[in-house]
Amino acid sequence: MMPVLHQVWLWGGYVGIVVAGGLAVWRGGWAERSAAATILFTWFLTPFVQQHYDPTVTGIILDGATALILCGISLKAKRLWTLFAASSMVGALALHFMAGIFSHLGYFAYITSLGLLSGYYLIAALGAGVAEHRWAVRNVDRLKALADV
């Protein structure tokens, strides 16, 4: 049963990031498109640099670069979803270091936390960013009227 759940977890993340990334590229603003390109690029490269889901130097560098780019997008965009995405990647980066420092950290806990932080939380943040951007585009006149008051 566990291998089936692992495959659902794994492929659910792949489908989720392709859908959220596709929506971000298609219907998002500059922040959503930039974040989607960064996340999709990282997700594409990760299988080539990891070794049996263990933290590697190249994986840490790749996740660190992604965290820095998302922090830059967050500072420039000043939107809540970008802060959530950036903090999720910083948490994933910290988790890599914790797994390297504390050898008694459970492997299941490491993989699950990493999948949540650098996987499903990023998908949720990117999806929320696209929804927020679409809402702002539809309500731009109402927002301008509120700003004028």
Coordinates of N, CA, C and O in Angstrom, one line a residue, residues 2-144:
M2 N 2.0 1.2 0.7 CA 2.8 2.4 0.8 C 3.4 2.8 -0.5 O 3.4 4.0 -0.8
P3 N 3.9 1.9 -1.4 CA 4.4 2.3 -2.7 C 3.3 3.0 -3.5 O 3.6 3.9 -4.3
V4 N 2.1 2.6 -3.4 CA 1.0 3.2 -4.2 C 0.8 4.6 -3.7 O 0.7 5.6 -4.4
L5 N 0.8 4.8 -2.3 CA 0.6 6.2 -1.8 C 1.8 7.1 -2.2 O 1.6 8.3 -2.4
H6 N 3.0 6.5 -2.2 CA 4.1 7.3 -2.6 C 4.0 7.8 -4.0 O 4.3 8.9 -4.3
Q7 N 3.5 6.9 -4.9 CA 3.3 7.3 -6.3 C 2.2 8.3 -6.5 O 2.4 9.3 -7.3
V8 N 1.2 8.2 -5.7 CA 0.1 9.2 -5.7 C 0.7 10.6 -5.2 O 0.4 11.6 -5.8
W9 N 1.4 10.5 -4.1 CA 2.1 11.7 -3.6 C 3.0 12.4 -4.6 O 3.0 13.6 -4.9
L10 N 3.8 11.6 -5.2 CA 4.8 12.0 -6.2 C 4.2 12.6 -7.4 O 4.4 13.7 -7.8
W11 N 3.3 11.8 -8.1 CA 2.7 12.3 -9.3 C 1.6 13.3 -9.1 O 1.4 14.2 -10.0
G12 N 1.0 13.4 -7.9 CA 0.1 14.5 -7.6 C 0.8 15.8 -7.6 O 0.3 16.8 -8.0
G13 N 2.1 15.8 -7.1 CA 2.9 17.0 -7.1 C 3.3 17.4 -8.5 O 3.2 18.6 -8.8
Y14 N 3.7 16.4 -9.3 CA 4.0 16.8 -10.7 C 2.9 17.4 -11.4 O 3.0 18.4 -12.1
V15 N 1.7 16.7 -11.3 CA 0.5 17.3 -12.0 C 0.2 18.6 -11.5 O -0.2 19.5 -12.2
G16 N 0.2 18.8 -10.2 CA -0.1 20.1 -9.5 C 0.8 21.2 -10.0 O 0.3 22.3 -10.3
I17 N 2.1 21.0 -10.1 CA 3.0 22.1 -10.5 C 2.9 22.4 -11.9 O 3.0 23.5 -12.4
V18 N 2.6 21.4 -12.8 CA 2.4 21.6 -14.2 C 1.1 22.4 -14.4 O 1.1 23.4 -15.2
V19 N 0.0 22.1 -13.7 CA -1.2 22.8 -13.8 C -1.1 24.2 -13.3 O -1.4 25.2 -13.9
A20 N -0.5 24.4 -12.0 CA -0.4 25.7 -11.4 C 0.6 26.6 -12.2 O 0.4 27.7 -12.5
G21 N 1.7 25.9 -12.7 CA 2.7 26.7 -13.5 C 2.1 27.1 -14.8 O 2.4 28.2 -15.3
G22 N 1.4 26.2 -15.5 CA 0.7 26.5 -16.7 C -0.3 27.7 -16.6 O -0.3 28.6 -17.4
L23 N -1.1 27.6 -15.5 CA -2.0 28.7 -15.3 C -1.2 30.0 -15.0 O -1.7 31.1 -15.5
A24 N -0.1 29.9 -14.3 CA 0.6 31.2 -14.0 C 1.2 31.8 -15.2 O 1.2 33.0 -15.4
V25 N 1.7 30.9 -16.1 CA 2.3 31.4 -17.4 C 1.2 32.0 -18.3 O 1.4 33.0 -18.9
W26 N 0.1 31.3 -18.3 CA -1.0 31.7 -19.2 C -1.8 32.9 -18.7 O -2.1 33.8 -19.4
R27 N -2.1 32.9 -17.4 CA -3.0 33.9 -16.9 C -2.4 34.8 -15.8 O -3.1 35.7 -15.2
G28 N -1.2 34.6 -15.4 CA -0.6 35.4 -14.3 C 0.1 36.7 -14.7 O 0.2 36.9 -15.9
G29 N 0.5 37.4 -13.8 CA 1.3 38.6 -14.0 C 2.7 38.3 -14.0 O 3.1 37.1 -14.1
W30 N 3.6 39.3 -13.9 CA 5.0 39.1 -14.0 C 5.5 38.3 -12.8 O 6.4 37.4 -13.0
A31 N 5.0 38.5 -11.6 CA 5.4 37.8 -10.5 C 5.1 36.3 -10.6 O 5.9 35.4 -10.3
E32 N 3.9 36.0 -11.0 CA 3.5 34.6 -11.2 C 4.3 33.9 -12.2 O 4.7 32.7 -12.1
R33 N 4.5 34.6 -13.4 CA 5.3 34.0 -14.4 C 6.7 33.7 -14.0 O 7.3 32.7 -14.3
S34 N 7.3 34.7 -13.4 CA 8.7 34.6 -12.9 C 8.8 33.4 -11.9 O 9.8 32.6 -12.0
A35 N 7.9 33.4 -10.9 CA 8.0 32.3 -9.9 C 7.7 30.9 -10.6 O 8.4 30.0 -10.3
A36 N 6.8 30.9 -11.5 CA 6.5 29.6 -12.2 C 7.7 29.1 -13.0 O 8.0 27.9 -13.0
A37 N 8.3 30.0 -13.7 CA 9.5 29.6 -14.5 C 10.6 29.1 -13.5 O 11.3 28.1 -13.8
T38 N 10.8 29.8 -12.4 CA 11.9 29.4 -11.5 C 11.5 28.0 -10.9 O 12.4 27.1 -10.8
I39 N 10.3 27.8 -10.4 CA 9.9 26.6 -9.8 C 9.9 25.4 -10.8 O 10.4 24.4 -10.5
L40 N 9.4 25.7 -12.0 CA 9.4 24.6 -13.0 C 10.8 24.2 -13.4 O 11.1 23.0 -13.5
F41 N 11.7 25.2 -13.5 CA 13.1 24.9 -13.8 C 13.8 24.1 -12.7 O 14.5 23.1 -13.0
T42 N 13.5 24.5 -11.4 CA 14.1 23.7 -10.3 C 13.5 22.3 -10.3 O 14.3 21.4 -10.0
W43 N 12.2 22.2 -10.5 CA 11.6 20.8 -10.4 C 12.1 20.0 -11.6 O 12.2 18.8 -11.4
F44 N 12.5 20.6 -12.7 CA 13.0 19.8 -13.8 C 14.4 19.3 -13.5 O 14.8 18.2 -13.8
L45 N 15.2 20.2 -12.9 CA 16.6 19.9 -12.6 C 16.8 18.9 -11.4 O 17.8 18.2 -11.4
T46 N 15.9 19.0 -10.5 CA 16.1 18.3 -9.2 C 16.4 16.8 -9.4 O 17.3 16.2 -8.7
P47 N 15.6 16.0 -10.2 CA 15.9 14.6 -10.3 C 17.3 14.3 -10.9 O 17.9 13.2 -10.6
F48 N 17.9 15.3 -11.6 CA 19.3 15.0 -12.1 C 20.4 15.3 -11.1 O 21.5 14.8 -11.3
V49 N 20.1 16.0 -10.1 CA 21.1 16.4 -9.1 C 21.0 15.6 -7.7 O 21.9 15.6 -6.9
Q50 N 19.8 15.0 -7.5 CA 19.6 14.3 -6.2 C 20.1 12.9 -6.3 O 20.2 12.3 -7.4
Q51 N 20.4 12.3 -5.2 CA 20.8 10.9 -5.1 C 20.0 10.2 -4.0 O 20.2 10.4 -2.8
H52 N 19.0 9.5 -4.4 CA 18.1 8.7 -3.5 C 17.4 9.6 -2.5 O 17.4 9.2 -1.3
Y53 N 17.0 10.8 -2.8 CA 16.3 11.7 -2.0 C 17.1 12.2 -0.8 O 16.6 12.8 0.1
D54 N 18.4 12.0 -0.8 CA 19.3 12.5 0.2 C 19.7 13.9 -0.1 O 19.8 14.3 -1.3
P55 N 19.9 14.7 0.9 CA 20.4 16.1 0.7 C 21.8 16.1 0.1 O 22.7 15.5 0.6
T56 N 22.0 16.7 -1.1 CA 23.3 16.8 -1.7 C 23.7 18.3 -1.8 O 22.8 19.1 -1.7
V57 N 24.9 18.5 -2.1 CA 25.4 19.9 -2.2 C 24.8 20.6 -3.4 O 24.3 21.7 -3.3
T58 N 24.7 19.9 -4.5 CA 24.0 20.5 -5.7 C 22.6 20.7 -5.5 O 22.0 21.7 -5.9
G59 N 21.9 19.8 -4.7 CA 20.5 20.1 -4.4 C 20.3 21.3 -3.5 O 19.3 22.0 -3.7
I60 N 21.2 21.4 -2.5 CA 21.1 22.5 -1.6 C 21.4 23.8 -2.4 O 20.7 24.9 -2.2
I61 N 22.3 23.8 -3.3 CA 22.6 25.0 -4.1 C 21.4 25.4 -5.0 O 21.0 26.5 -5.1
L62 N 20.8 24.4 -5.6 CA 19.6 24.6 -6.4 C 18.5 25.1 -5.6 O 17.8 26.1 -6.0
D63 N 18.2 24.6 -4.5 CA 17.1 25.1 -3.6 C 17.4 26.4 -3.1 O 16.6 27.3 -2.9
G64 N 18.7 26.7 -2.7 CA 19.1 28.0 -2.2 C 18.9 29.1 -3.3 O 18.5 30.2 -3.0
A65 N 19.3 28.8 -4.5 CA 19.1 29.7 -5.6 C 17.6 30.0 -5.8 O 17.2 31.2 -6.0
T66 N 16.8 29.0 -5.8 CA 15.4 29.1 -5.9 C 14.8 30.0 -4.8 O 14.0 30.9 -5.0
A67 N 15.3 29.7 -3.6 CA 14.8 30.5 -2.4 C 15.2 32.0 -2.6 O 14.4 32.9 -2.3
L68 N 16.4 32.3 -3.0 CA 16.9 33.6 -3.3 C 16.0 34.3 -4.3 O 15.6 35.5 -4.2
I69 N 15.8 33.6 -5.4 CA 15.0 34.2 -6.5 C 13.5 34.5 -6.0 O 13.0 35.6 -6.3
L70 N 13.0 33.6 -5.3 CA 11.6 33.8 -4.8 C 11.6 34.9 -3.7 O 10.6 35.7 -3.7
C71 N 12.6 35.1 -2.9 CA 12.7 36.2 -2.0 C 12.8 37.5 -2.8 O 12.2 38.5 -2.4
G72 N 13.6 37.5 -3.8 CA 13.6 38.7 -4.7 C 12.3 39.1 -5.3 O 11.9 40.3 -5.3
I73 N 11.6 38.1 -5.8 CA 10.3 38.3 -6.4 C 9.3 38.8 -5.3 O 8.6 39.8 -5.5
S74 N 9.4 38.3 -4.1 CA 8.6 38.7 -3.0 C 8.9 40.2 -2.6 O 8.0 40.9 -2.3
L75 N 10.1 40.5 -2.5 CA 10.5 41.9 -2.2 C 10.0 42.9 -3.2 O 9.6 44.0 -2.9
K76 N 10.1 42.5 -4.5 CA 9.6 43.4 -5.5 C 8.1 43.5 -5.7 O 7.5 44.5 -5.8
A77 N 7.5 42.3 -5.6 CA 6.0 42.3 -5.8 C 5.2 42.7 -4.6 O 4.1 43.2 -4.7
K78 N 5.7 42.5 -3.4 CA 5.0 42.9 -2.1 C 3.6 42.3 -2.1 O 2.7 43.0 -1.8
R79 N 3.5 41.0 -2.4 CA 2.2 40.3 -2.3 C 2.4 39.1 -1.4 O 3.4 38.5 -1.2
L80 N 1.3 38.8 -0.7 CA 1.3 37.8 0.4 C 1.7 36.4 -0.2 O 2.5 35.7 0.5
W81 N 1.2 36.0 -1.3 CA 1.5 34.7 -1.8 C 3.0 34.5 -2.1 O 3.6 33.4 -1.9
T82 N 3.7 35.6 -2.5 CA 5.1 35.5 -2.8 C 5.9 35.3 -1.5 O 6.9 34.6 -1.5
L83 N 5.4 35.9 -0.4 CA 6.1 35.8 0.9 C 5.9 34.3 1.3 O 6.9 33.7 1.8
F84 N 4.7 33.7 1.1 CA 4.5 32.4 1.5 C 5.4 31.4 0.7 O 6.0 30.5 1.2
A85 N 5.5 31.7 -0.6 CA 6.3 30.8 -1.5 C 7.8 30.9 -1.1 O 8.5 29.9 -1.0
A86 N 8.3 32.1 -0.8 CA 9.7 32.3 -0.5 C 10.0 31.7 0.9 O 11.0 31.0 1.1
S87 N 9.1 31.9 1.8 CA 9.3 31.3 3.2 C 9.3 29.8 3.1 O 10.0 29.1 3.9
S88 N 8.4 29.2 2.3 CA 8.4 27.7 2.1 C 9.7 27.2 1.6 O 10.3 26.2 2.0
M89 N 10.3 27.9 0.6 CA 11.6 27.5 0.1 C 12.7 27.7 1.1 O 13.7 26.9 1.2
V90 N 12.7 28.8 1.9 CA 13.7 29.0 2.9 C 13.6 27.8 4.0 O 14.6 27.3 4.5
G91 N 12.3 27.5 4.3 CA 12.1 26.3 5.2 C 12.6 25.0 4.6 O 13.2 24.2 5.4
A92 N 12.5 24.8 3.3 CA 13.0 23.6 2.7 C 14.5 23.6 2.7 O 15.1 22.6 3.0
L93 N 15.1 24.8 2.5 CA 16.6 24.9 2.6 C 17.1 24.6 4.0 O 18.1 23.8 4.2
A94 N 16.4 25.1 5.0 CA 16.7 24.8 6.4 C 16.6 23.3 6.7 O 17.4 22.7 7.4
L95 N 15.6 22.7 6.1 CA 15.4 21.3 6.3 C 16.5 20.4 5.8 O 16.9 19.4 6.4
H96 N 17.0 20.9 4.6 CA 18.2 20.2 4.1 C 19.4 20.2 5.1 O 20.0 19.2 5.3
F97 N 19.6 21.3 5.6 CA 20.7 21.5 6.6 C 20.4 20.6 7.9 O 21.3 20.0 8.4
M98 N 19.2 20.6 8.3 CA 18.8 19.9 9.5 C 19.0 18.4 9.3 O 19.5 17.7 10.1
A99 N 18.7 17.9 8.1 CA 18.9 16.5 7.8 C 20.3 16.1 7.7 O 20.7 15.0 8.1
G100 N 21.2 17.1 7.3 CA 22.6 16.8 7.3 C 23.2 16.9 8.6 O 24.2 16.1 8.9
I101 N 22.7 17.7 9.5 CA 23.3 17.9 10.8 C 22.8 16.8 11.8 O 23.6 16.2 12.5
F102 N 21.5 16.6 11.8 CA 20.9 15.6 12.7 C 20.7 14.3 12.0 O 19.7 14.1 11.3
S103 N 21.6 13.3 12.1 CA 21.5 12.1 11.4 C 20.3 11.2 12.0 O 19.9 10.3 11.3
H104 N 19.9 11.5 13.1 CA 18.8 10.7 13.7 C 17.4 11.2 13.2 O 16.4 10.6 13.6
L105 N 17.4 12.3 12.4 CA 16.1 12.7 11.8 C 15.5 11.6 10.9 O 16.2 11.1 10.1
G106 N 14.3 11.3 11.1 CA 13.7 10.2 10.4 C 13.6 10.5 8.9 O 13.3 11.7 8.5
Y107 N 13.9 9.5 8.1 CA 13.9 9.7 6.7 C 12.5 10.0 6.2 O 12.3 10.9 5.3
F108 N 11.5 9.4 6.7 CA 10.1 9.7 6.3 C 9.7 11.1 6.7 O 9.1 11.8 5.9
A109 N 10.1 11.6 7.8 CA 9.8 13.0 8.2 C 10.5 13.9 7.3 O 9.9 15.0 6.9
Y110 N 11.8 13.6 6.9 CA 12.5 14.5 6.0 C 11.8 14.6 4.6 O 11.6 15.7 4.1
I111 N 11.5 13.5 4.0 CA 10.9 13.4 2.7 C 9.5 14.1 2.7 O 9.2 14.9 1.8
T112 N 8.7 13.8 3.7 CA 7.4 14.4 3.8 C 7.4 15.9 4.0 O 6.7 16.6 3.3
S113 N 8.3 16.3 4.9 CA 8.4 17.8 5.1 C 8.9 18.5 3.9 O 8.4 19.6 3.5
L114 N 9.9 17.9 3.2 CA 10.4 18.5 2.0 C 9.4 18.5 0.9 O 9.3 19.5 0.2
G115 N 8.6 17.5 0.8 CA 7.5 17.5 -0.2 C 6.4 18.5 0.1 O 5.9 19.1 -0.9
L116 N 6.2 18.8 1.3 CA 5.2 19.8 1.7 C 5.8 21.2 1.4 O 5.2 22.0 0.8
L117 N 7.0 21.4 1.9 CA 7.6 22.8 1.9 C 7.9 23.2 0.4 O 7.5 24.3 0.0
S118 N 8.7 22.3 -0.3 CA 9.1 22.7 -1.6 C 8.2 22.1 -2.7 O 8.6 22.3 -3.9
G119 N 7.1 21.6 -2.3 CA 6.2 21.0 -3.3 C 4.8 21.5 -3.2 O 4.5 22.5 -3.8
Y120 N 4.0 20.9 -2.3 CA 2.6 21.3 -2.3 C 2.4 22.7 -1.8 O 1.4 23.3 -2.3
Y121 N 3.2 23.2 -0.9 CA 3.0 24.6 -0.5 C 3.3 25.6 -1.6 O 2.7 26.6 -1.7
L122 N 4.3 25.3 -2.4 CA 4.6 26.1 -3.5 C 3.5 26.1 -4.6 O 3.2 27.1 -5.2
I123 N 3.0 24.9 -4.8 CA 1.8 24.8 -5.7 C 0.7 25.6 -5.2 O 0.0 26.4 -6.0
A124 N 0.3 25.5 -3.9 CA -0.8 26.3 -3.4 C -0.5 27.8 -3.5 O -1.4 28.6 -3.8
A125 N 0.7 28.2 -3.2 CA 1.1 29.6 -3.3 C 0.9 30.2 -4.7 O 0.4 31.2 -4.9
L126 N 1.4 29.4 -5.6 CA 1.4 29.8 -7.0 C -0.1 29.9 -7.5 O -0.5 30.8 -8.2
G127 N -0.9 28.9 -7.1 CA -2.3 28.9 -7.5 C -3.0 30.1 -6.9 O -3.8 30.7 -7.5
A128 N -2.7 30.4 -5.6 CA -3.3 31.5 -5.0 C -2.9 32.8 -5.6 O -3.7 33.8 -5.8
G129 N -1.6 32.9 -6.1 CA -1.1 34.1 -6.8 C -1.9 34.3 -8.1 O -2.2 35.5 -8.4
V130 N -2.1 33.3 -8.8 CA -2.8 33.4 -10.1 C -4.3 33.9 -9.8 O -4.8 34.8 -10.5
A131 N -4.9 33.3 -8.8 CA -6.3 33.6 -8.5 C -6.3 35.1 -8.0 O -7.2 35.9 -8.4
E132 N -5.3 35.5 -7.2 CA -5.3 36.9 -6.8 C -5.1 37.9 -8.0 O -5.7 38.9 -8.0
H133 N -4.2 37.5 -8.9 CA -4.0 38.4 -10.0 C -5.2 38.5 -10.9 O -5.5 39.6 -11.4
R134 N -5.9 37.4 -11.1 CA -7.1 37.4 -12.0 C -8.2 38.2 -11.3 O -8.9 39.0 -12.0
W135 N -8.3 38.2 -10.0 CA -9.3 39.0 -9.3 C -8.9 40.4 -9.4 O -9.8 41.3 -9.6
A136 N -7.7 40.8 -9.2 CA -7.2 42.2 -9.4 C -7.5 42.7 -10.8 O -7.9 43.9 -10.9
V137 N -7.2 41.9 -11.8 CA -7.5 42.4 -13.2 C -9.0 42.6 -13.4 O -9.3 43.6 -14.0
R138 N -9.8 41.8 -12.9 CA -11.3 41.9 -13.0 C -11.8 43.1 -12.3 O -12.8 43.7 -12.6
N139 N -11.2 43.5 -11.1 CA -11.7 44.5 -10.3 C -10.8 45.8 -10.2 O -10.8 46.5 -9.3
V140 N -10.1 46.0 -11.3 CA -9.1 47.1 -11.3 C -9.9 48.5 -11.2 O -9.4 49.4 -10.5
D141 N -11.0 48.6 -11.8 CA -11.8 49.9 -11.7 C -12.3 50.1 -10.3 O -12.2 51.2 -9.7
R142 N -12.7 49.1 -9.6 CA -13.2 49.2 -8.2 C -12.0 49.5 -7.3 O -12.2 50.3 -6.4
L143 N -10.9 48.9 -7.5 CA -9.7 49.2 -6.7 C -9.2 50.6 -6.9 O -8.8 51.3 -5.9
K144 N -9.3 51.1 -8.1 CA -8.9 52.5 -8.4 C -9.8 53.5 -7.7 O -9.4 54.5 -7.2

